[in-house]
């Protein structure tokens, strides 16, 4: 079975500060891991994905995440927050084979303070 | 390329009524997914199609929900009869190949009153 835990349902950062959104996963098989962003009244947009290649993954809008197998983590970071980063962020895990259905975390709402 | 199209964007119905949602995936995407996103929660998979065949419908409440994907292209999701707890955003997604990441539509927000 697979699961995802996102620590912190709400995170606030100042504009220009480091963004760190935490994601821990549980998987009995090699996982694929994803981060998605959701703006109000919109669907989910893929930020980045880990599919067993490089452990440090760079995505869109300056975000990156590092796969750490020993810590079963896939935290999302951005060096400098921008007001436009305010949104809800979802971490997801899937099997690296089989049906590939995604199991999503409960989401973290990021607020950026001026 | 055009994205995943969903309609309607919003729907308000009374409990015990029926409702249908439509999804047109990105051209050529063989895999199509329907997710339910209840307010404050992450999306939950309802059903996954590969072409016009069902791959996974283990979390679809089959007593009231049904879905089809005729000809392996667009898809409809139906709820009959609706309950208050069905109020959610229904997201459709498609993917070209496994491990590539889904592309989501904008969703249909259903309110059951």
JSON list of C-alpha atoms in Angstrom, two decimals:
[
{"chain": "A", "resi": 1, "resn": "UNK", "atom": "CA", "xyz": [0.00, 0.00, 0.00]},
{"chain": "A", "resi": 2, "resn": "UNK", "atom": "CA", "xyz": [1.09, 3.56, -0.60]},
{"chain": "A", "resi": 3, "resn": "UNK", "atom": "CA", "xyz": [0.41, 6.76, 1.29]},
{"chain": "A", "resi": 4, "resn": "UNK", "atom": "CA", "xyz": [1.56, 10.35, 1.48]},
{"chain": "A", "resi": 5, "resn": "UNK", "atom": "CA", "xyz": [1.76, 12.66, 4.49]},
{"chain": "A", "resi": 6, "resn": "UNK", "atom": "CA", "xyz": [2.07, 16.39, 4.07]},
{"chain": "A", "resi": 7, "resn": "UNK", "atom": "CA", "xyz": [3.15, 18.09, 7.28]},
{"chain": "A", "resi": 8, "resn": "UNK", "atom": "CA", "xyz": [1.44, 21.41, 7.80]},
{"chain": "A", "resi": 9, "resn": "UNK", "atom": "CA", "xyz": [-1.90, 22.15, 6.18]},
{"chain": "A", "resi": 10, "resn": "UNK", "atom": "CA", "xyz": [-1.02, 25.87, 6.13]},
{"chain": "A", "resi": 11, "resn": "UNK", "atom": "CA", "xyz": [2.39, 27.47, 5.68]},
{"chain": "A", "resi": 12, "resn": "UNK", "atom": "CA", "xyz": [3.11, 31.20, 5.67]},
{"chain": "A", "resi": 13, "resn": "UNK", "atom": "CA", "xyz": [6.33, 32.77, 4.42]},
{"chain": "A", "resi": 14, "resn": "UNK", "atom": "CA", "xyz": [7.42, 36.30, 3.71]},
{"chain": "A", "resi": 15, "resn": "UNK", "atom": "CA", "xyz": [8.03, 37.38, 0.14]},
{"chain": "A", "resi": 16, "resn": "UNK", "atom": "CA", "xyz": [11.64, 36.59, -0.71]},
{"chain": "A", "resi": 17, "resn": "UNK", "atom": "CA", "xyz": [12.00, 33.94, 2.00]},
{"chain": "A", "resi": 18, "resn": "UNK", "atom": "CA", "xyz": [12.69, 30.25, 1.55]},
{"chain": "A", "resi": 19, "resn": "UNK", "atom": "CA", "xyz": [9.71, 28.04, 0.81]},
{"chain": "A", "resi": 20, "resn": "UNK", "atom": "CA", "xyz": [9.79, 24.53, 2.31]},
{"chain": "A", "resi": 21, "resn": "UNK", "atom": "CA", "xyz": [6.79, 22.22, 1.97]},
{"chain": "A", "resi": 22, "resn": "UNK", "atom": "CA", "xyz": [7.18, 18.80, 3.50]},
{"chain": "A", "resi": 23, "resn": "UNK", "atom": "CA", "xyz": [6.12, 15.47, 2.05]},
{"chain": "A", "resi": 24, "resn": "UNK", "atom": "CA", "xyz": [6.80, 12.01, 3.42]},
{"chain": "A", "resi": 25, "resn": "UNK", "atom": "CA", "xyz": [5.70, 8.89, 1.61]},
{"chain": "A", "resi": 26, "resn": "UNK", "atom": "CA", "xyz": [5.18, 5.25, 2.35]},
{"chain": "A", "resi": 27, "resn": "UNK", "atom": "CA", "xyz": [5.58, 2.68, -0.37]},
{"chain": "A", "resi": 28, "resn": "UNK", "atom": "CA", "xyz": [6.42, -1.01, -0.42]},
{"chain": "A", "resi": 29, "resn": "UNK", "atom": "CA", "xyz": [7.62, -0.74, -4.02]},
{"chain": "A", "resi": 30, "resn": "UNK", "atom": "CA", "xyz": [9.79, 1.80, -5.84]},
{"chain": "A", "resi": 31, "resn": "UNK", "atom": "CA", "xyz": [7.74, 4.97, -6.07]},
{"chain": "A", "resi": 32, "resn": "UNK", "atom": "CA", "xyz": [7.21, 7.74, -8.49]},
{"chain": "A", "resi": 33, "resn": "UNK", "atom": "CA", "xyz": [6.66, 11.05, -6.70]},
{"chain": "A", "resi": 34, "resn": "UNK", "atom": "CA", "xyz": [5.03, 14.25, -7.86]},
{"chain": "A", "resi": 35, "resn": "UNK", "atom": "CA", "xyz": [4.26, 17.76, -6.70]},
{"chain": "A", "resi": 36, "resn": "UNK", "atom": "CA", "xyz": [1.23, 19.56, -8.08]},
{"chain": "A", "resi": 37, "resn": "UNK", "atom": "CA", "xyz": [0.04, 23.13, -7.54]},
{"chain": "A", "resi": 38, "resn": "UNK", "atom": "CA", "xyz": [-3.60, 24.20, -7.52]},
{"chain": "A", "resi": 39, "resn": "UNK", "atom": "CA", "xyz": [-4.69, 27.80, -7.87]},
{"chain": "A", "resi": 40, "resn": "UNK", "atom": "CA", "xyz": [-8.22, 28.79, -6.82]},
{"chain": "A", "resi": 41, "resn": "UNK", "atom": "CA", "xyz": [-10.94, 27.36, -9.05]},
{"chain": "A", "resi": 42, "resn": "UNK", "atom": "CA", "xyz": [-8.41, 25.64, -11.27]},
{"chain": "A", "resi": 43, "resn": "UNK", "atom": "CA", "xyz": [-7.22, 22.11, -11.84]},
{"chain": "A", "resi": 44, "resn": "UNK", "atom": "CA", "xyz": [-3.89, 20.74, -10.69]},
{"chain": "A", "resi": 45, "resn": "UNK", "atom": "CA", "xyz": [-0.72, 21.67, -12.54]},
{"chain": "A", "resi": 46, "resn": "UNK", "atom": "CA", "xyz": [2.37, 19.49, -12.46]},
{"chain": "A", "resi": 47, "resn": "UNK", "atom": "CA", "xyz": [5.34, 21.22, -10.82]},
{"chain": "A", "resi": 48, "resn": "UNK", "atom": "CA", "xyz": [7.86, 18.41, -10.95]},
{"chain": "A", "resi": 49, "resn": "UNK", "atom": "CA", "xyz": [8.23, 14.65, -10.82]},
{"chain": "A", "resi": 50, "resn": "UNK", "atom": "CA", "xyz": [10.67, 12.03, -9.62]},
{"chain": "A", "resi": 51, "resn": "UNK", "atom": "CA", "xyz": [10.75, 8.86, -11.72]},
{"chain": "A", "resi": 52, "resn": "UNK", "atom": "CA", "xyz": [13.92, 7.14, -10.46]},
{"chain": "A", "resi": 53, "resn": "UNK", "atom": "CA", "xyz": [16.43, 9.23, -12.38]},
{"chain": "A", "resi": 54, "resn": "UNK", "atom": "CA", "xyz": [18.22, 12.12, -10.63]},
{"chain": "A", "resi": 55, "resn": "UNK", "atom": "CA", "xyz": [17.28, 12.47, -6.97]},
{"chain": "A", "resi": 56, "resn": "UNK", "atom": "CA", "xyz": [17.28, 16.28, -7.17]},
{"chain": "A", "resi": 57, "resn": "UNK", "atom": "CA", "xyz": [14.47, 17.30, -9.43]},
{"chain": "A", "resi": 58, "resn": "UNK", "atom": "CA", "xyz": [13.97, 20.77, -10.82]},
{"chain": "A", "resi": 59, "resn": "UNK", "atom": "CA", "xyz": [10.54, 21.93, -11.83]},
{"chain": "A", "resi": 60, "resn": "UNK", "atom": "CA", "xyz": [8.72, 24.96, -13.09]},
{"chain": "A", "resi": 61, "resn": "UNK", "atom": "CA", "xyz": [8.59, 28.38, -11.45]},
{"chain": "A", "resi": 62, "resn": "UNK", "atom": "CA", "xyz": [11.90, 27.85, -9.63]},
{"chain": "A", "resi": 63, "resn": "UNK", "atom": "CA", "xyz": [10.74, 24.93, -7.49]},
{"chain": "A", "resi": 64, "resn": "UNK", "atom": "CA", "xyz": [12.80, 21.84, -6.80]},
{"chain": "A", "resi": 65, "resn": "UNK", "atom": "CA", "xyz": [12.53, 18.72, -4.69]},
{"chain": "A", "resi": 66, "resn": "UNK", "atom": "CA", "xyz": [14.95, 16.08, -3.48]},
{"chain": "A", "resi": 67, "resn": "UNK", "atom": "CA", "xyz": [14.10, 12.41, -3.21]},
{"chain": "A", "resi": 68, "resn": "UNK", "atom": "CA", "xyz": [15.63, 10.97, -0.03]},
{"chain": "A", "resi": 69, "resn": "UNK", "atom": "CA", "xyz": [15.00, 7.27, 0.19]},
{"chain": "A", "resi": 70, "resn": "UNK", "atom": "CA", "xyz": [16.53, 6.92, 3.66]},
{"chain": "A", "resi": 71, "resn": "UNK", "atom": "CA", "xyz": [14.12, 9.53, 5.01]},
{"chain": "A", "resi": 72, "resn": "UNK", "atom": "CA", "xyz": [11.20, 8.56, 2.72]},
{"chain": "A", "resi": 73, "resn": "UNK", "atom": "CA", "xyz": [10.84, 12.24, 1.95]},
{"chain": "A", "resi": 74, "resn": "UNK", "atom": "CA", "xyz": [10.26, 14.40, -1.09]},
{"chain": "A", "resi": 75, "resn": "UNK", "atom": "CA", "xyz": [10.19, 17.96, 0.24]},
{"chain": "A", "resi": 76, "resn": "UNK", "atom": "CA", "xyz": [9.48, 20.88, -2.09]},
{"chain": "A", "resi": 77, "resn": "UNK", "atom": "CA", "xyz": [11.65, 24.00, -1.89]},
{"chain": "A", "resi": 78, "resn": "UNK", "atom": "CA", "xyz": [12.03, 27.37, -3.55]},
{"chain": "A", "resi": 79, "resn": "UNK", "atom": "CA", "xyz": [14.82, 29.77, -2.54]},
{"chain": "A", "resi": 80, "resn": "UNK", "atom": "CA", "xyz": [12.76, 32.95, -2.74]},
{"chain": "A", "resi": 81, "resn": "UNK", "atom": "CA", "xyz": [8.98, 33.13, -2.44]},
{"chain": "A", "resi": 82, "resn": "UNK", "atom": "CA", "xyz": [6.95, 35.30, -4.76]},
{"chain": "A", "resi": 83, "resn": "UNK", "atom": "CA", "xyz": [3.44, 36.54, -4.19]},
{"chain": "A", "resi": 84, "resn": "UNK", "atom": "CA", "xyz": [2.29, 34.49, -7.17]},
{"chain": "A", "resi": 85, "resn": "UNK", "atom": "CA", "xyz": [3.35, 31.28, -5.38]},
{"chain": "A", "resi": 86, "resn": "UNK", "atom": "CA", "xyz": [0.36, 31.53, -3.06]},
{"chain": "A", "resi": 87, "resn": "UNK", "atom": "CA", "xyz": [-1.67, 28.40, -3.83]},
{"chain": "A", "resi": 88, "resn": "UNK", "atom": "CA", "xyz": [-2.34, 24.89, -2.58]},
{"chain": "A", "resi": 89, "resn": "UNK", "atom": "CA", "xyz": [0.34, 22.28, -3.13]},
{"chain": "A", "resi": 90, "resn": "UNK", "atom": "CA", "xyz": [-0.20, 18.53, -3.31]},
{"chain": "A", "resi": 91, "resn": "UNK", "atom": "CA", "xyz": [2.33, 15.76, -3.08]},
{"chain": "A", "resi": 92, "resn": "UNK", "atom": "CA", "xyz": [1.45, 12.47, -4.76]},
{"chain": "A", "resi": 93, "resn": "UNK", "atom": "CA", "xyz": [2.93, 8.99, -4.96]},
{"chain": "A", "resi": 94, "resn": "UNK", "atom": "CA", "xyz": [2.39, 6.22, -7.45]},
{"chain": "A", "resi": 95, "resn": "UNK", "atom": "CA", "xyz": [3.89, 2.84, -8.15]},
{"chain": "A", "resi": 96, "resn": "UNK", "atom": "CA", "xyz": [6.73, 2.73, -10.65]},
{"chain": "A", "resi": 97, "resn": "UNK", "atom": "CA", "xyz": [4.82, -0.03, -12.44]},
{"chain": "A", "resi": 98, "resn": "UNK", "atom": "CA", "xyz": [1.29, -1.33, -12.70]},
{"chain": "A", "resi": 99, "resn": "UNK", "atom": "CA", "xyz": [-1.73, 0.94, -12.75]},
{"chain": "A", "resi": 100, "resn": "UNK", "atom": "CA", "xyz": [0.17, 4.09, -11.82]},
{"chain": "A", "resi": 101, "resn": "UNK", "atom": "CA", "xyz": [-2.75, 5.58, -9.93]},
{"chain": "A", "resi": 102, "resn": "UNK", "atom": "CA", "xyz": [-1.76, 8.53, -7.82]},
{"chain": "A", "resi": 103, "resn": "UNK", "atom": "CA", "xyz": [-2.30, 8.73, -4.08]},
{"chain": "A", "resi": 104, "resn": "UNK", "atom": "CA", "xyz": [-2.46, 12.38, -3.07]},
{"chain": "A", "resi": 105, "resn": "UNK", "atom": "CA", "xyz": [-1.66, 14.01, 0.23]},
{"chain": "A", "resi": 106, "resn": "UNK", "atom": "CA", "xyz": [-4.13, 16.34, 1.90]},
{"chain": "A", "resi": 107, "resn": "UNK", "atom": "CA", "xyz": [-2.40, 19.43, 0.58]},
{"chain": "A", "resi": 108, "resn": "UNK", "atom": "CA", "xyz": [-0.55, 22.43, 2.02]},
{"chain": "A", "resi": 109, "resn": "UNK", "atom": "CA", "xyz": [-1.88, 25.92, 1.49]},
{"chain": "A", "resi": 110, "resn": "UNK", "atom": "CA", "xyz": [0.97, 28.37, 1.01]},
{"chain": "A", "resi": 111, "resn": "UNK", "atom": "CA", "xyz": [0.44, 31.98, 1.96]},
{"chain": "A", "resi": 112, "resn": "UNK", "atom": "CA", "xyz": [3.02, 34.60, 0.95]},
{"chain": "A", "resi": 113, "resn": "UNK", "atom": "CA", "xyz": [3.18, 37.72, 3.07]},
{"chain": "A", "resi": 114, "resn": "UNK", "atom": "CA", "xyz": [4.23, 41.06, 1.61]},
{"chain": "B", "resi": 1, "resn": "UNK", "atom": "CA", "xyz": [-1.69, 21.36, -27.47]},
{"chain": "B", "resi": 2, "resn": "UNK", "atom": "CA", "xyz": [-5.21, 21.74, -26.15]},
{"chain": "B", "resi": 3, "resn": "UNK", "atom": "CA", "xyz": [-5.66, 20.77, -22.52]},
{"chain": "B", "resi": 4, "resn": "UNK", "atom": "CA", "xyz": [-8.13, 18.46, -20.85]},
{"chain": "B", "resi": 5, "resn": "UNK", "atom": "CA", "xyz": [-11.63, 19.86, -21.33]},
{"chain": "B", "resi": 6, "resn": "UNK", "atom": "CA", "xyz": [-14.35, 19.42, -18.75]},
{"chain": "B", "resi": 7, "resn": "UNK", "atom": "CA", "xyz": [-17.93, 20.57, -18.60]},
{"chain": "B", "resi": 8, "resn": "UNK", "atom": "CA", "xyz": [-19.87, 21.98, -16.94]},
{"chain": "B", "resi": 9, "resn": "UNK", "atom": "CA", "xyz": [-17.65, 24.10, -14.66]},
{"chain": "B", "resi": 10, "resn": "UNK", "atom": "CA", "xyz": [-20.30, 24.37, -11.98]},
{"chain": "B", "resi": 11, "resn": "UNK", "atom": "CA", "xyz": [-23.45, 22.44, -11.15]},
{"chain": "B", "resi": 12, "resn": "UNK", "atom": "CA", "xyz": [-25.95, 22.78, -8.35]},
{"chain": "B", "resi": 13, "resn": "UNK", "atom": "CA", "xyz": [-28.53, 20.04, -7.89]},
{"chain": "B", "resi": 14, "resn": "UNK", "atom": "CA", "xyz": [-30.87, 18.83, -5.18]},
{"chain": "B", "resi": 15, "resn": "UNK", "atom": "CA", "xyz": [-30.21, 15.57, -3.40]},
{"chain": "B", "resi": 16, "resn": "UNK", "atom": "CA", "xyz": [-31.62, 12.51, -5.11]},
{"chain": "B", "resi": 17, "resn": "UNK", "atom": "CA", "xyz": [-31.31, 14.17, -8.53]},
{"chain": "B", "resi": 18, "resn": "UNK", "atom": "CA", "xyz": [-28.95, 12.86, -11.17]},
{"chain": "B", "resi": 19, "resn": "UNK", "atom": "CA", "xyz": [-26.01, 14.65, -12.79]},
{"chain": "B", "resi": 20, "resn": "UNK", "atom": "CA", "xyz": [-23.45, 13.95, -15.49]},
{"chain": "B", "resi": 21, "resn": "UNK", "atom": "CA", "xyz": [-20.00, 15.34, -16.13]},
{"chain": "B", "resi": 22, "resn": "UNK", "atom": "CA", "xyz": [-18.10, 15.24, -19.38]},
{"chain": "B", "resi": 23, "resn": "UNK", "atom": "CA", "xyz": [-14.37, 15.06, -20.07]},
{"chain": "B", "resi": 24, "resn": "UNK", "atom": "CA", "xyz": [-12.39, 15.26, -23.29]},
{"chain": "B", "resi": 25, "resn": "UNK", "atom": "CA", "xyz": [-8.74, 14.29, -22.72]},
{"chain": "B", "resi": 26, "resn": "UNK", "atom": "CA", "xyz": [-5.71, 15.47, -24.62]},
{"chain": "B", "resi": 27, "resn": "UNK", "atom": "CA", "xyz": [-5.64, 13.93, -28.07]},
{"chain": "B", "resi": 28, "resn": "UNK", "atom": "CA", "xyz": [-3.75, 10.65, -28.08]},
{"chain": "B", "resi": 29, "resn": "UNK", "atom": "CA", "xyz": [-3.76, 10.17, -24.32]},
{"chain": "B", "resi": 30, "resn": "UNK", "atom": "CA", "xyz": [-4.72, 6.57, -23.71]},
{"chain": "B", "resi": 31, "resn": "UNK", "atom": "CA", "xyz": [-5.18, 6.80, -19.96]},
{"chain": "B", "resi": 32, "resn": "UNK", "atom": "CA", "xyz": [-8.02, 8.79, -18.39]},
{"chain": "B", "resi": 33, "resn": "UNK", "atom": "CA", "xyz": [-8.76, 9.30, -14.72]},
{"chain": "B", "resi": 34, "resn": "UNK", "atom": "CA", "xyz": [-11.66, 10.69, -12.72]},
{"chain": "B", "resi": 35, "resn": "UNK", "atom": "CA", "xyz": [-10.82, 12.09, -9.29]},
{"chain": "B", "resi": 36, "resn": "UNK", "atom": "CA", "xyz": [-13.08, 13.44, -6.55]},
{"chain": "B", "resi": 37, "resn": "UNK", "atom": "CA", "xyz": [-11.73, 16.33, -4.48]},
{"chain": "B", "resi": 38, "resn": "UNK", "atom": "CA", "xyz": [-13.73, 17.15, -1.38]},
{"chain": "B", "resi": 39, "resn": "UNK", "atom": "CA", "xyz": [-13.06, 20.56, 0.16]},
{"chain": "B", "resi": 40, "resn": "UNK", "atom": "CA", "xyz": [-9.96, 20.45, 2.33]},
{"chain": "B", "resi": 41, "resn": "UNK", "atom": "CA", "xyz": [-8.82, 17.07, 1.07]},
{"chain": "B", "resi": 42, "resn": "UNK", "atom": "CA", "xyz": [-6.53, 15.77, -1.63]},
{"chain": "B", "resi": 43, "resn": "UNK", "atom": "CA", "xyz": [-8.00, 14.27, -4.80]},
{"chain": "B", "resi": 44, "resn": "UNK", "atom": "CA", "xyz": [-9.16, 10.67, -4.56]},
{"chain": "B", "resi": 45, "resn": "UNK", "atom": "CA", "xyz": [-9.20, 8.38, -7.58]},
{"chain": "B", "resi": 46, "resn": "UNK", "atom": "CA", "xyz": [-12.65, 7.19, -8.58]},
{"chain": "B", "resi": 47, "resn": "UNK", "atom": "CA", "xyz": [-11.89, 5.36, -11.81]},
{"chain": "B", "resi": 48, "resn": "UNK", "atom": "CA", "xyz": [-9.06, 4.85, -14.28]},
{"chain": "B", "resi": 49, "resn": "UNK", "atom": "CA", "xyz": [-9.52, 3.93, -17.95]},
{"chain": "B", "resi": 50, "resn": "UNK", "atom": "CA", "xyz": [-6.93, 2.60, -20.35]},
{"chain": "B", "resi": 51, "resn": "UNK", "atom": "CA", "xyz": [-8.39, 3.31, -23.79]},
{"chain": "B", "resi": 52, "resn": "UNK", "atom": "CA", "xyz": [-12.01, 2.23, -23.28]},
{"chain": "B", "resi": 53, "resn": "UNK", "atom": "CA", "xyz": [-11.32, -0.41, -20.65]},
{"chain": "B", "resi": 54, "resn": "UNK", "atom": "CA", "xyz": [-11.55, 0.06, -16.87]},
{"chain": "B", "resi": 55, "resn": "UNK", "atom": "CA", "xyz": [-8.21, -0.46, -15.09]},
{"chain": "B", "resi": 56, "resn": "UNK", "atom": "CA", "xyz": [-9.23, 0.49, -11.55]},
{"chain": "B", "resi": 57, "resn": "UNK", "atom": "CA", "xyz": [-12.64, 1.36, -10.14]},
{"chain": "B", "resi": 58, "resn": "UNK", "atom": "CA", "xyz": [-12.08, 0.05, -6.64]},
{"chain": "B", "resi": 59, "resn": "UNK", "atom": "CA", "xyz": [-13.07, 3.36, -4.99]},
{"chain": "B", "resi": 60, "resn": "UNK", "atom": "CA", "xyz": [-16.05, 4.15, -7.20]},
{"chain": "B", "resi": 61, "resn": "UNK", "atom": "CA", "xyz": [-19.35, 3.96, -5.25]},
{"chain": "B", "resi": 62, "resn": "UNK", "atom": "CA", "xyz": [-20.95, 1.75, -7.83]},
{"chain": "B", "resi": 63, "resn": "UNK", "atom": "CA", "xyz": [-24.42, 1.91, -6.31]},
{"chain": "B", "resi": 64, "resn": "UNK", "atom": "CA", "xyz": [-24.71, 5.52, -7.44]},
{"chain": "B", "resi": 65, "resn": "UNK", "atom": "CA", "xyz": [-21.71, 6.38, -9.62]},
{"chain": "B", "resi": 66, "resn": "UNK", "atom": "CA", "xyz": [-21.07, 5.16, -13.14]},
{"chain": "B", "resi": 67, "resn": "UNK", "atom": "CA", "xyz": [-18.56, 6.11, -15.81]},
{"chain": "B", "resi": 68, "resn": "UNK", "atom": "CA", "xyz": [-17.92, 5.21, -19.38]},
{"chain": "B", "resi": 69, "resn": "UNK", "atom": "CA", "xyz": [-15.39, 5.96, -22.04]},
{"chain": "B", "resi": 70, "resn": "UNK", "atom": "CA", "xyz": [-16.84, 4.97, -25.34]},
{"chain": "B", "resi": 71, "resn": "UNK", "atom": "CA", "xyz": [-14.40, 4.69, -28.24]},
{"chain": "B", "resi": 72, "resn": "UNK", "atom": "CA", "xyz": [-11.50, 5.36, -25.90]},
{"chain": "B", "resi": 73, "resn": "UNK", "atom": "CA", "xyz": [-11.69, 9.12, -26.20]},
{"chain": "B", "resi": 74, "resn": "UNK", "atom": "CA", "xyz": [-14.04, 11.29, -24.14]},
{"chain": "B", "resi": 75, "resn": "UNK", "atom": "CA", "xyz": [-15.69, 10.12, -20.97]},
{"chain": "B", "resi": 76, "resn": "UNK", "atom": "CA", "xyz": [-18.76, 10.78, -18.84]},
{"chain": "B", "resi": 77, "resn": "UNK", "atom": "CA", "xyz": [-19.17, 10.36, -15.10]},
{"chain": "B", "resi": 78, "resn": "UNK", "atom": "CA", "xyz": [-22.70, 10.07, -13.74]},
{"chain": "B", "resi": 79, "resn": "UNK", "atom": "CA", "xyz": [-24.14, 10.24, -10.25]},
{"chain": "B", "resi": 80, "resn": "UNK", "atom": "CA", "xyz": [-27.64, 8.92, -9.66]},
{"chain": "B", "resi": 81, "resn": "UNK", "atom": "CA", "xyz": [-29.05, 9.66, -7.14]},
{"chain": "B", "resi": 82, "resn": "UNK", "atom": "CA", "xyz": [-26.83, 12.35, -5.66]},
{"chain": "B", "resi": 83, "resn": "UNK", "atom": "CA", "xyz": [-26.23, 12.70, -1.92]},
{"chain": "B", "resi": 84, "resn": "UNK", "atom": "CA", "xyz": [-25.14, 15.74, 0.05]},
{"chain": "B", "resi": 85, "resn": "UNK", "atom": "CA", "xyz": [-21.70, 14.16, 0.62]},
{"chain": "B", "resi": 86, "resn": "UNK", "atom": "CA", "xyz": [-21.12, 14.08, -3.15]},
{"chain": "B", "resi": 87, "resn": "UNK", "atom": "CA", "xyz": [-20.50, 17.84, -3.08]},
{"chain": "B", "resi": 88, "resn": "UNK", "atom": "CA", "xyz": [-16.96, 18.13, -4.39]},
{"chain": "B", "resi": 89, "resn": "UNK", "atom": "CA", "xyz": [-14.84, 19.06, -7.37]},
{"chain": "B", "resi": 90, "resn": "UNK", "atom": "CA", "xyz": [-14.67, 16.30, -9.95]},
{"chain": "B", "resi": 91, "resn": "UNK", "atom": "CA", "xyz": [-11.37, 16.34, -11.78]},
{"chain": "B", "resi": 92, "resn": "UNK", "atom": "CA", "xyz": [-10.58, 14.57, -15.02]},
{"chain": "B", "resi": 93, "resn": "UNK", "atom": "CA", "xyz": [-6.98, 13.87, -15.98]},
{"chain": "B", "resi": 94, "resn": "UNK", "atom": "CA", "xyz": [-5.21, 12.13, -18.81]},
{"chain": "B", "resi": 95, "resn": "UNK", "atom": "CA", "xyz": [-1.73, 10.87, -19.52]},
{"chain": "B", "resi": 96, "resn": "UNK", "atom": "CA", "xyz": [0.15, 9.73, -22.59]},
{"chain": "B", "resi": 97, "resn": "UNK", "atom": "CA", "xyz": [2.30, 7.16, -20.92]},
{"chain": "B", "resi": 98, "resn": "UNK", "atom": "CA", "xyz": [2.78, 5.95, -17.42]},
{"chain": "B", "resi": 99, "resn": "UNK", "atom": "CA", "xyz": [5.14, 7.88, -15.18]},
{"chain": "B", "resi": 100, "resn": "UNK", "atom": "CA", "xyz": [4.82, 11.00, -17.26]},
{"chain": "B", "resi": 101, "resn": "UNK", "atom": "CA", "xyz": [2.54, 12.91, -14.95]},
{"chain": "B", "resi": 102, "resn": "UNK", "atom": "CA", "xyz": [-1.11, 13.60, -15.48]},
{"chain": "B", "resi": 103, "resn": "UNK", "atom": "CA", "xyz": [-2.61, 16.65, -17.12]},
{"chain": "B", "resi": 104, "resn": "UNK", "atom": "CA", "xyz": [-5.69, 17.76, -15.21]},
{"chain": "B", "resi": 105, "resn": "UNK", "atom": "CA", "xyz": [-8.74, 19.59, -16.43]},
{"chain": "B", "resi": 106, "resn": "UNK", "atom": "CA", "xyz": [-10.14, 22.56, -14.52]},
{"chain": "B", "resi": 107, "resn": "UNK", "atom": "CA", "xyz": [-12.76, 20.39, -12.85]},
{"chain": "B", "resi": 108, "resn": "UNK", "atom": "CA", "xyz": [-16.50, 20.50, -12.27]},
{"chain": "B", "resi": 109, "resn": "UNK", "atom": "CA", "xyz": [-17.62, 21.89, -8.93]},
{"chain": "B", "resi": 110, "resn": "UNK", "atom": "CA", "xyz": [-20.74, 20.03, -7.80]},
{"chain": "B", "resi": 111, "resn": "UNK", "atom": "CA", "xyz": [-22.92, 21.34, -5.01]},
{"chain": "B", "resi": 112, "resn": "UNK", "atom": "CA", "xyz": [-25.70, 19.08, -3.76]},
{"chain": "B", "resi": 113, "resn": "UNK", "atom": "CA", "xyz": [-28.35, 20.88, -1.68]}
]
